[in-house]
Amino acid sequence: MGRFLLYVCIIVLVAYALPGKATVSESRRHLSATETDLQRPRLVSDEDVTVSSLSRNRYAEVSSEKAVVDGALLLDSKDHLERLASSPLEIFDMWMKAFGKEYEKEDEKAKRYKIFMENAEMVKSNNQDPSSTFVMALNQFADMTLEEFRSFSLGLNYPNDKKLKSNGASPFRYANAHAPASMDWRKEGAVTEVKNQGMCGSCWAFSTTGAIEGINKIKTGKLVSLSEQQLVSCDTEQDMGCNGGLMDFAFDYVVQNGGIDTEKDYGYWAWGLPCQSRREHDRPAVRIDGHEDVPVNDKDALRKAVANQPVSVGICASSALQFYHSGILTDKSCCQDLNHGVLVVGYDDTDSNGAHWIVKNSWGEQWGESGYFKLSQESSKPAGACGIYQAASYPVKDDTSNPEVPEICGLFGFTECPLHQSCVCNFDVFGLFCLFWGCE
């Protein structure tokens, strides 16, 4: 009896220490409170934010008493520029407060302040340039160097031999498809909420799930948010979890595994945790039949593909993307060596500011245009702006069905119910934690 009570106490303590099944949304809330350096920004309150309407090259005036706009410091008003010059620490403290930043040691704060000021100078220079087509802001990454940013917030591992692939080397089912003047899969309900990869080089996993979520919605009519954590933890034969991966390899894994679990069931933690084999093998909620690559260096081919489904792409993320706030990124602000996986969810050829791609990122909703950015379709380089035409691919789903998934019970998933039965708690501790599960 004593040993039994000891076990009960241990389980209860663990239950209090660990949250339950964490979705990406819940993980973002948890991570932002504990690992604020790279997570979704937490604004002090709605009253601290002044929302401005931003055009392509001109920036709306911000209240002289407010420097935080849409969750970022724009440094576009005369008053804010003067305050940056006369009271830079005040601006830094304002930014720290807006994003919940704290530094344990003074020398670390001094280091981050120096980096912040260097980044502020770059943001100011871009936003004062009348030829700039986009706005930069001091967002949640403002105390990081470009090298630090690339180490923690990207994660595309693009092998050199992939570049040897020639146009038409793999099947391309949309070669003869019609592409309208504009397309936005968000309006079709085929795009889940913007997620946050956190301090983990797992962009490739988010690009992969986004593409599968899209084609699954198109084929079945159901939008289901899928598990990035399963890819990070279990897809380890060719991908490397938080140390990077490639969408093509992840599509292959999903096919070989017989599908992928949902985000709700296998939540995201932004860590390379051990694979939960039961959830990996027993709970593939959405399956695909393969994937195809878009012909490289072919803008029209990418347009045709995106006209039919959201498409995973690799791009080169530079400091311009690190501090992007709104507008259209072009060749001038891009690099070409692929290091980041994202999802193209649409395009617009009719925008008076220029034809562009609509791209979903994985750095939270407070970054960029509510988590999205626009990338120009026009480029002097064969690979396109930011190299977007080098590594585009999409999953293939031939039917409208998915596997039936049994319900799994409790935090640890020790009990799994047969199909068409649900979990029932047979014994709990004060209604807070279930010790013994059953099915009915």
Short mmCIF file of C-alpha atoms in Angstrom, two decimals:
data_model
loop_
_atom_site.label_atom_id
_atom_site.label_comp_id
_atom_site.label_asym_id
_atom_site.label_seq_id
_atom_site.Cartn_x
_atom_site.Cartn_y
_atom_site.Cartn_z
CA MET A 1 0.00 0.00 0.00
CA GLY A 2 2.84 2.39 0.86
CA ARG A 3 4.50 1.73 -2.46
CA PHE A 4 1.22 2.33 -4.26
CA LEU A 5 0.81 5.72 -2.57
CA LEU A 6 4.36 6.60 -3.49
CA TYR A 7 3.62 5.84 -7.12
CA VAL A 8 0.49 7.96 -6.93
CA CYS A 9 2.46 10.90 -5.52
CA ILE A 10 5.10 10.62 -8.22
CA ILE A 11 2.52 10.54 -10.98
CA VAL A 12 0.68 13.56 -9.57
CA LEU A 13 3.93 15.53 -9.32
CA VAL A 14 4.78 14.68 -12.92
CA ALA A 15 1.28 15.70 -13.98
CA TYR A 16 1.77 19.12 -12.41
CA ALA A 17 5.25 19.49 -13.89
CA LEU A 18 4.27 18.57 -17.46
CA PRO A 19 1.42 20.07 -19.45
CA GLY A 20 -0.85 17.68 -21.27
CA LYS A 21 -1.01 17.10 -24.99
CA ALA A 22 0.49 20.30 -26.32
CA THR A 23 -0.66 21.66 -29.63
CA VAL A 24 1.57 24.08 -31.51
CA SER A 25 -0.60 26.92 -30.23
CA GLU A 26 -0.27 25.73 -26.63
CA SER A 27 3.45 25.16 -27.06
CA ARG A 28 3.87 28.71 -28.32
CA ARG A 29 2.24 30.02 -25.17
CA HIS A 30 4.40 27.80 -22.98
CA LEU A 31 7.63 28.57 -24.81
CA SER A 32 7.07 32.31 -24.96
CA ALA A 33 6.93 32.42 -21.19
CA THR A 34 10.11 30.41 -20.67
CA GLU A 35 12.34 30.87 -23.71
CA THR A 36 11.66 34.43 -24.77
CA ASP A 37 14.84 34.93 -26.79
CA LEU A 38 13.41 33.41 -29.97
CA GLN A 39 9.71 32.88 -29.36
CA ARG A 40 6.54 34.56 -30.40
CA PRO A 41 6.52 38.07 -28.90
CA ARG A 42 4.23 38.78 -25.99
CA LEU A 43 3.00 42.37 -25.99
CA VAL A 44 2.34 44.02 -22.65
CA SER A 45 -1.25 44.84 -23.56
CA ASP A 46 -3.39 45.88 -26.49
CA GLU A 47 -3.07 49.48 -25.33
CA ASP A 48 0.68 49.30 -25.92
CA VAL A 49 0.19 48.72 -29.64
CA THR A 50 -0.58 51.36 -32.24
CA VAL A 51 -1.59 49.85 -35.55
CA SER A 52 -0.55 51.67 -38.71
CA SER A 53 -1.48 51.19 -42.33
CA LEU A 54 1.65 50.57 -44.36
CA SER A 55 2.07 51.18 -48.08
CA ARG A 56 4.78 49.81 -50.28
CA ASN A 57 7.30 52.62 -49.83
CA ARG A 58 5.76 55.01 -47.31
CA TYR A 59 5.02 54.48 -43.68
CA ALA A 60 2.09 55.81 -41.71
CA GLU A 61 2.93 58.24 -38.90
CA VAL A 62 2.92 56.68 -35.44
CA SER A 63 1.88 58.40 -32.24
CA SER A 64 4.88 60.17 -30.72
CA GLU A 65 4.21 58.37 -27.43
CA LYS A 66 4.07 54.93 -28.98
CA ALA A 67 6.99 53.17 -30.64
CA VAL A 68 5.60 49.64 -30.73
CA VAL A 69 3.54 49.03 -33.86
CA ASP A 70 2.00 45.65 -34.71
CA GLY A 71 4.35 44.11 -32.17
CA ALA A 72 7.55 45.67 -33.54
CA LEU A 73 9.60 48.86 -33.56
CA LEU A 74 9.45 50.40 -37.02
CA LEU A 75 11.71 53.44 -36.46
CA ASP A 76 9.89 55.28 -39.22
CA SER A 77 8.71 58.42 -37.49
CA LYS A 78 10.86 61.50 -36.90
CA ASP A 79 10.16 61.38 -33.17
CA HIS A 80 11.30 57.78 -32.82
CA LEU A 81 14.45 58.40 -34.82
CA GLU A 82 15.28 61.36 -32.61
CA ARG A 83 14.66 59.28 -29.50
CA LEU A 84 16.88 56.51 -30.87
CA ALA A 85 19.67 59.05 -31.32
CA SER A 86 19.21 60.87 -28.01
CA SER A 87 17.96 58.06 -25.74
CA PRO A 88 18.88 54.70 -27.29
CA LEU A 89 18.62 52.86 -23.97
CA GLU A 90 15.04 54.06 -23.65
CA ILE A 91 14.21 52.53 -27.01
CA PHE A 92 16.00 49.30 -26.06
CA ASP A 93 14.12 49.10 -22.74
CA MET A 94 10.85 49.73 -24.60
CA TRP A 95 11.65 46.86 -26.95
CA MET A 96 12.62 44.59 -24.04
CA LYS A 97 9.34 45.31 -22.31
CA ALA A 98 7.30 44.69 -25.47
CA PHE A 99 8.90 41.30 -26.07
CA GLY A 100 9.37 40.19 -22.46
CA LYS A 101 13.15 40.10 -22.79
CA GLU A 102 15.28 39.70 -19.68
CA TYR A 103 19.03 39.16 -19.31
CA GLU A 104 20.46 37.62 -16.16
CA LYS A 105 23.86 39.31 -16.39
CA GLU A 106 24.76 42.90 -17.19
CA ASP A 107 27.50 41.91 -19.64
CA GLU A 108 24.95 39.85 -21.59
CA LYS A 109 22.57 42.80 -21.66
CA ALA A 110 25.39 45.06 -22.86
CA LYS A 111 26.19 42.58 -25.63
CA ARG A 112 22.57 42.37 -26.73
CA TYR A 113 22.21 46.16 -26.58
CA LYS A 114 25.17 46.55 -28.94
CA ILE A 115 23.66 44.05 -31.40
CA PHE A 116 20.26 45.74 -31.06
CA MET A 117 21.73 49.13 -31.98
CA GLU A 118 23.51 47.68 -35.01
CA ASN A 119 20.27 46.12 -36.18
CA ALA A 120 18.39 49.35 -35.48
CA GLU A 121 20.77 51.21 -37.78
CA MET A 122 20.08 48.68 -40.56
CA VAL A 123 16.31 48.92 -40.06
CA LYS A 124 16.44 52.70 -40.06
CA SER A 125 18.54 52.78 -43.23
CA ASN A 126 16.12 50.53 -45.10
CA ASN A 127 12.99 52.36 -43.98
CA GLN A 128 14.46 55.75 -44.97
CA ASP A 129 15.40 54.51 -48.43
CA PRO A 130 12.74 55.78 -50.88
CA SER A 131 13.55 52.94 -53.29
CA SER A 132 12.88 50.21 -50.72
CA THR A 133 9.90 48.02 -51.53
CA PHE A 134 9.44 46.69 -48.01
CA VAL A 135 9.43 47.79 -44.37
CA MET A 136 11.77 46.36 -41.76
CA ALA A 137 11.10 46.35 -38.02
CA LEU A 138 12.86 45.58 -34.76
CA ASN A 139 10.92 42.44 -33.99
CA GLN A 140 11.58 39.49 -31.65
CA PHE A 141 14.92 38.83 -33.38
CA ALA A 142 16.35 42.33 -32.85
CA ASP A 143 18.97 41.29 -30.26
CA MET A 144 20.41 38.55 -32.47
CA THR A 145 23.17 38.63 -35.05
CA LEU A 146 22.43 37.17 -38.45
CA GLU A 147 24.61 34.16 -37.60
CA GLU A 148 22.65 33.49 -34.39
CA PHE A 149 19.39 33.93 -36.22
CA ARG A 150 20.40 31.45 -38.90
CA SER A 151 21.51 28.94 -36.27
CA PHE A 152 18.20 28.85 -34.41
CA SER A 153 15.39 30.00 -36.70
CA LEU A 154 16.03 28.35 -40.06
CA GLY A 155 16.90 24.68 -40.68
CA LEU A 156 16.74 23.73 -44.37
CA ASN A 157 19.43 21.18 -45.25
CA TYR A 158 19.58 21.24 -49.05
CA PRO A 159 22.06 18.67 -50.40
CA ASN A 160 24.29 19.78 -53.25
CA ASP A 161 23.38 16.82 -55.42
CA LYS A 162 19.75 18.04 -55.51
CA LYS A 163 20.98 21.00 -57.55
CA LEU A 164 22.04 18.65 -60.32
CA LYS A 165 18.42 17.76 -61.02
CA SER A 166 17.40 19.09 -64.43
CA ASN A 167 14.01 20.37 -65.53
CA GLY A 168 11.56 17.57 -66.22
CA ALA A 169 13.63 14.94 -64.39
CA SER A 170 10.59 13.98 -62.29
CA PRO A 171 6.86 13.86 -63.08
CA PHE A 172 5.04 17.19 -63.00
CA ARG A 173 1.29 16.73 -63.15
CA TYR A 174 0.50 20.41 -63.56
CA ALA A 175 2.49 21.00 -66.75
CA ASN A 176 -0.68 21.76 -68.73
CA ALA A 177 -2.68 23.31 -65.88
CA HIS A 178 -4.24 26.76 -66.08
CA ALA A 179 -3.04 29.38 -63.60
CA PRO A 180 -5.42 32.28 -62.90
CA ALA A 181 -4.17 35.82 -62.30
CA SER A 182 -4.28 35.33 -58.55
CA MET A 183 -4.67 32.54 -56.03
CA ASP A 184 -4.87 32.47 -52.23
CA TRP A 185 -5.42 29.14 -50.52
CA ARG A 186 -6.15 30.92 -47.24
CA LYS A 187 -9.43 32.09 -48.77
CA GLU A 188 -10.20 28.48 -49.72
CA GLY A 189 -9.76 27.30 -46.12
CA ALA A 190 -6.76 25.13 -47.00
CA VAL A 191 -4.22 26.79 -44.70
CA THR A 192 -3.97 26.29 -40.93
CA GLU A 193 -3.04 29.03 -38.49
CA VAL A 194 0.49 30.40 -38.51
CA LYS A 195 2.70 28.33 -36.22
CA ASN A 196 6.02 28.98 -34.47
CA GLN A 197 9.05 26.70 -34.75
CA GLY A 198 10.69 28.38 -31.76
CA MET A 199 14.35 27.73 -30.90
CA CYS A 200 14.58 24.74 -33.24
CA GLY A 201 15.78 24.42 -36.83
CA SER A 202 12.57 22.70 -37.88
CA CYS A 203 11.33 25.00 -40.65
CA TRP A 204 11.36 22.00 -43.01
CA ALA A 205 8.83 20.18 -40.79
CA PHE A 206 6.42 23.14 -40.81
CA SER A 207 6.71 23.52 -44.56
CA THR A 208 6.00 19.79 -44.94
CA THR A 209 2.94 19.71 -42.69
CA GLY A 210 1.58 22.89 -44.30
CA ALA A 211 1.73 21.33 -47.76
CA ILE A 212 0.10 18.09 -46.56
CA GLU A 213 -2.58 20.01 -44.65
CA GLY A 214 -3.38 21.86 -47.87
CA ILE A 215 -3.74 18.88 -50.19
CA ASN A 216 -5.66 16.96 -47.53
CA LYS A 217 -8.19 19.80 -47.31
CA ILE A 218 -8.48 19.94 -51.09
CA LYS A 219 -9.05 16.20 -51.37
CA THR A 220 -11.18 15.49 -48.28
CA GLY A 221 -12.76 18.84 -47.47
CA LYS A 222 -11.30 18.71 -43.95
CA LEU A 223 -8.56 21.01 -42.65
CA VAL A 224 -6.53 19.08 -40.08
CA SER A 225 -3.47 20.54 -38.35
CA LEU A 226 -0.66 17.98 -38.45
CA SER A 227 2.25 17.11 -36.17
CA GLU A 228 5.59 18.81 -36.74
CA GLN A 229 6.90 17.11 -33.60
CA GLN A 230 6.45 13.68 -35.17
CA LEU A 231 8.70 14.73 -38.03
CA VAL A 232 11.25 16.31 -35.70
CA SER A 233 11.39 13.29 -33.38
CA CYS A 234 10.73 10.33 -35.66
CA ASP A 235 11.86 11.25 -39.19
CA THR A 236 15.56 10.74 -38.50
CA GLU A 237 16.85 8.55 -41.33
CA GLN A 238 17.67 11.53 -43.58
CA ASP A 239 16.36 14.53 -41.64
CA MET A 240 17.97 15.80 -38.45
CA GLY A 241 15.21 17.20 -36.26
CA CYS A 242 16.11 20.62 -34.83
CA ASN A 243 19.38 20.49 -36.77
CA GLY A 244 17.60 20.73 -40.09
CA GLY A 245 15.96 18.68 -42.79
CA LEU A 246 14.40 18.72 -46.27
CA MET A 247 10.76 18.64 -47.25
CA ASP A 248 11.26 15.96 -49.93
CA PHE A 249 12.75 13.60 -47.35
CA ALA A 250 9.89 14.34 -44.96
CA PHE A 251 7.29 13.57 -47.64
CA ASP A 252 9.04 10.23 -48.22
CA TYR A 253 8.91 9.49 -44.49
CA VAL A 254 5.16 10.20 -44.31
CA VAL A 255 4.52 7.84 -47.24
CA GLN A 256 6.66 5.06 -45.75
CA ASN A 257 5.08 5.50 -42.30
CA GLY A 258 1.58 5.22 -43.70
CA GLY A 259 0.66 8.77 -42.70
CA ILE A 260 1.21 11.41 -40.03
CA ASP A 261 -0.48 12.14 -36.71
CA THR A 262 -2.38 15.30 -35.85
CA GLU A 263 -0.94 18.27 -34.00
CA LYS A 264 -3.66 17.89 -31.38
CA ASP A 265 -2.57 14.34 -30.58
CA TYR A 266 1.21 14.73 -31.01
CA GLY A 267 1.92 18.30 -29.96
CA TYR A 268 4.96 20.43 -30.70
CA TRP A 269 7.67 21.06 -28.10
CA ALA A 270 10.47 22.66 -30.17
CA TRP A 271 12.91 20.01 -28.92
CA GLY A 272 14.32 16.84 -30.42
CA LEU A 273 12.47 14.55 -27.99
CA PRO A 274 12.44 10.73 -28.31
CA CYS A 275 9.98 9.46 -30.89
CA GLN A 276 6.65 8.30 -29.47
CA SER A 277 6.45 5.10 -31.49
CA ARG A 278 2.82 4.35 -30.67
CA ARG A 279 1.69 7.71 -31.97
CA GLU A 280 4.03 7.36 -34.94
CA HIS A 281 2.84 3.93 -36.10
CA ASP A 282 -0.67 3.52 -34.70
CA ARG A 283 -2.12 6.96 -35.34
CA PRO A 284 -1.55 8.15 -38.93
CA ALA A 285 -4.49 10.51 -39.29
CA VAL A 286 -3.60 11.80 -42.77
CA ARG A 287 -1.77 9.92 -45.48
CA ILE A 288 -0.28 10.87 -48.83
CA ASP A 289 0.77 8.80 -51.85
CA GLY A 290 4.03 10.51 -52.75
CA HIS A 291 5.45 13.85 -53.82
CA GLU A 292 6.63 15.61 -56.95
CA ASP A 293 9.23 18.30 -57.56
CA VAL A 294 8.42 21.47 -59.47
CA PRO A 295 10.80 21.95 -62.43
CA VAL A 296 13.69 24.08 -61.22
CA ASN A 297 14.19 27.71 -62.27
CA ASP A 298 10.69 27.81 -63.76
CA LYS A 299 8.37 30.56 -62.53
CA ASP A 300 5.44 29.45 -64.68
CA ALA A 301 5.69 25.89 -63.38
CA LEU A 302 5.55 27.14 -59.79
CA ARG A 303 2.52 29.31 -60.60
CA LYS A 304 0.72 26.30 -62.07
CA ALA A 305 1.53 24.18 -59.04
CA VAL A 306 0.43 26.84 -56.54
CA ALA A 307 -2.78 27.34 -58.52
CA ASN A 308 -3.64 23.75 -57.62
CA GLN A 309 -2.30 23.36 -54.05
CA PRO A 310 0.02 24.96 -51.46
CA VAL A 311 3.67 24.21 -52.33
CA SER A 312 6.74 23.72 -50.13
CA VAL A 313 9.74 25.78 -51.21
CA GLY A 314 13.27 26.46 -50.10
CA ILE A 315 14.54 30.03 -49.95
CA CYS A 316 17.58 31.94 -48.76
CA ALA A 317 16.75 33.93 -45.63
CA SER A 318 18.89 37.01 -45.00
CA SER A 319 18.70 39.90 -42.53
CA ALA A 320 15.98 41.40 -44.72
CA LEU A 321 13.71 38.46 -43.90
CA GLN A 322 14.85 38.43 -40.27
CA PHE A 323 13.46 41.95 -39.79
CA TYR A 324 10.72 41.91 -42.45
CA HIS A 325 7.52 43.67 -41.46
CA SER A 326 5.54 44.32 -44.66
CA GLY A 327 5.86 44.98 -48.38
CA ILE A 328 7.51 42.94 -51.14
CA LEU A 329 10.98 41.44 -50.90
CA THR A 330 13.02 41.57 -54.13
CA ASP A 331 16.39 40.52 -55.53
CA LYS A 332 17.99 43.53 -53.86
CA SER A 333 17.24 42.15 -50.40
CA CYS A 334 17.74 38.45 -51.15
CA CYS A 335 20.45 35.80 -51.17
CA GLN A 336 20.53 32.55 -53.16
CA ASP A 337 21.95 29.77 -50.97
CA LEU A 338 18.93 27.90 -49.64
CA ASN A 339 18.66 27.75 -45.84
CA HIS A 340 14.95 28.03 -44.96
CA GLY A 341 11.83 26.01 -45.75
CA VAL A 342 8.50 27.84 -46.14
CA LEU A 343 5.10 27.35 -47.80
CA VAL A 344 3.77 29.21 -50.83
CA VAL A 345 0.02 29.55 -50.29
CA GLY A 346 -0.76 31.85 -53.19
CA TYR A 347 0.30 34.57 -55.59
CA ASP A 348 -1.01 37.83 -56.99
CA ASP A 349 -0.21 39.06 -60.49
CA THR A 350 -2.62 42.00 -60.20
CA ASP A 351 -1.04 43.96 -57.31
CA SER A 352 -0.06 47.45 -58.50
CA ASN A 353 3.05 47.20 -56.31
CA GLY A 354 4.25 44.18 -58.27
CA ALA A 355 3.44 40.52 -58.92
CA HIS A 356 4.41 38.46 -55.88
CA TRP A 357 4.19 35.15 -54.06
CA ILE A 358 2.25 34.86 -50.78
CA VAL A 359 4.43 32.87 -48.38
CA LYS A 360 3.58 31.37 -45.00
CA ASN A 361 6.43 31.41 -42.49
CA SER A 362 6.85 29.56 -39.16
CA TRP A 363 7.95 32.36 -36.81
CA GLY A 364 4.57 33.16 -35.22
CA GLU A 365 1.76 35.52 -36.11
CA GLN A 366 3.49 38.62 -34.71
CA TRP A 367 6.27 38.39 -37.28
CA GLY A 368 5.83 39.99 -40.71
CA GLU A 369 2.35 40.38 -42.14
CA SER A 370 0.59 38.26 -39.51
CA GLY A 371 3.13 35.50 -40.08
CA TYR A 372 3.30 35.83 -43.88
CA PHE A 373 5.53 37.67 -46.32
CA LYS A 374 5.42 38.68 -49.96
CA LEU A 375 8.20 37.77 -52.36
CA SER A 376 8.54 39.28 -55.81
CA GLN A 377 7.91 37.11 -58.86
CA GLU A 378 10.30 39.29 -60.84
CA SER A 379 14.00 38.46 -60.67
CA SER A 380 17.14 38.84 -62.73
CA LYS A 381 18.33 35.47 -61.45
CA PRO A 382 17.25 32.12 -62.96
CA ALA A 383 16.52 30.74 -59.48
CA GLY A 384 14.21 33.65 -58.70
CA ALA A 385 14.16 36.07 -55.77
CA CYS A 386 15.69 34.39 -52.69
CA GLY A 387 16.22 31.25 -54.79
CA ILE A 388 12.55 30.29 -54.62
CA TYR A 389 12.59 28.30 -57.89
CA GLN A 390 15.38 25.91 -56.83
CA ALA A 391 13.62 23.47 -54.49
CA ALA A 392 9.84 23.55 -54.78
CA SER A 393 7.83 20.37 -54.19
CA TYR A 394 4.36 19.25 -53.22
CA PRO A 395 2.73 16.11 -51.77
CA VAL A 396 0.48 13.91 -53.88
CA LYS A 397 -2.78 12.51 -52.52
CA ASP A 398 -4.78 10.40 -54.94
CA ASP A 399 -7.88 9.60 -52.89
CA THR A 400 -10.29 11.26 -50.50
CA SER A 401 -9.87 8.88 -47.55
CA ASN A 402 -7.63 8.69 -44.52
CA PRO A 403 -7.01 5.93 -41.94
CA GLU A 404 -9.33 5.64 -38.97
CA VAL A 405 -7.44 6.53 -35.82
CA PRO A 406 -8.07 4.95 -32.40
CA GLU A 407 -8.29 7.25 -29.38
CA ILE A 408 -5.31 7.26 -27.04
CA CYS A 409 -5.76 8.08 -23.36
CA GLY A 410 -3.88 10.23 -20.90
CA LEU A 411 -0.67 12.16 -20.83
CA PHE A 412 1.56 9.13 -21.32
CA GLY A 413 -0.66 7.27 -23.77
CA PHE A 414 -0.44 3.93 -22.00
CA THR A 415 -4.05 3.08 -22.90
CA GLU A 416 -5.33 2.99 -26.48
CA CYS A 417 -8.99 2.32 -27.17
CA PRO A 418 -10.28 0.18 -30.02
CA LEU A 419 -11.72 1.98 -33.02
CA HIS A 420 -15.06 3.69 -32.38
CA GLN A 421 -14.54 3.66 -28.59
CA SER A 422 -13.62 6.63 -26.40
CA CYS A 423 -11.41 7.07 -23.34
CA VAL A 424 -13.10 7.08 -19.94
CA CYS A 425 -11.35 7.88 -16.68
CA ASN A 426 -12.03 5.12 -14.15
CA PHE A 427 -10.09 6.67 -11.26
CA ASP A 428 -8.77 10.20 -10.82
CA VAL A 429 -7.07 12.28 -8.15
CA PHE A 430 -9.39 15.10 -7.03
CA GLY A 431 -10.58 15.47 -10.60
CA LEU A 432 -7.15 16.81 -11.63
CA PHE A 433 -5.34 13.75 -12.94
CA CYS A 434 -6.58 10.39 -14.18
CA LEU A 435 -4.72 7.37 -12.84
CA PHE A 436 -6.61 4.58 -14.58
CA TRP A 437 -8.20 4.81 -18.02
CA GLY A 438 -10.77 2.62 -19.66
CA CYS A 439 -12.72 2.59 -22.94
CA GLU A 440 -16.37 2.53 -23.84
#
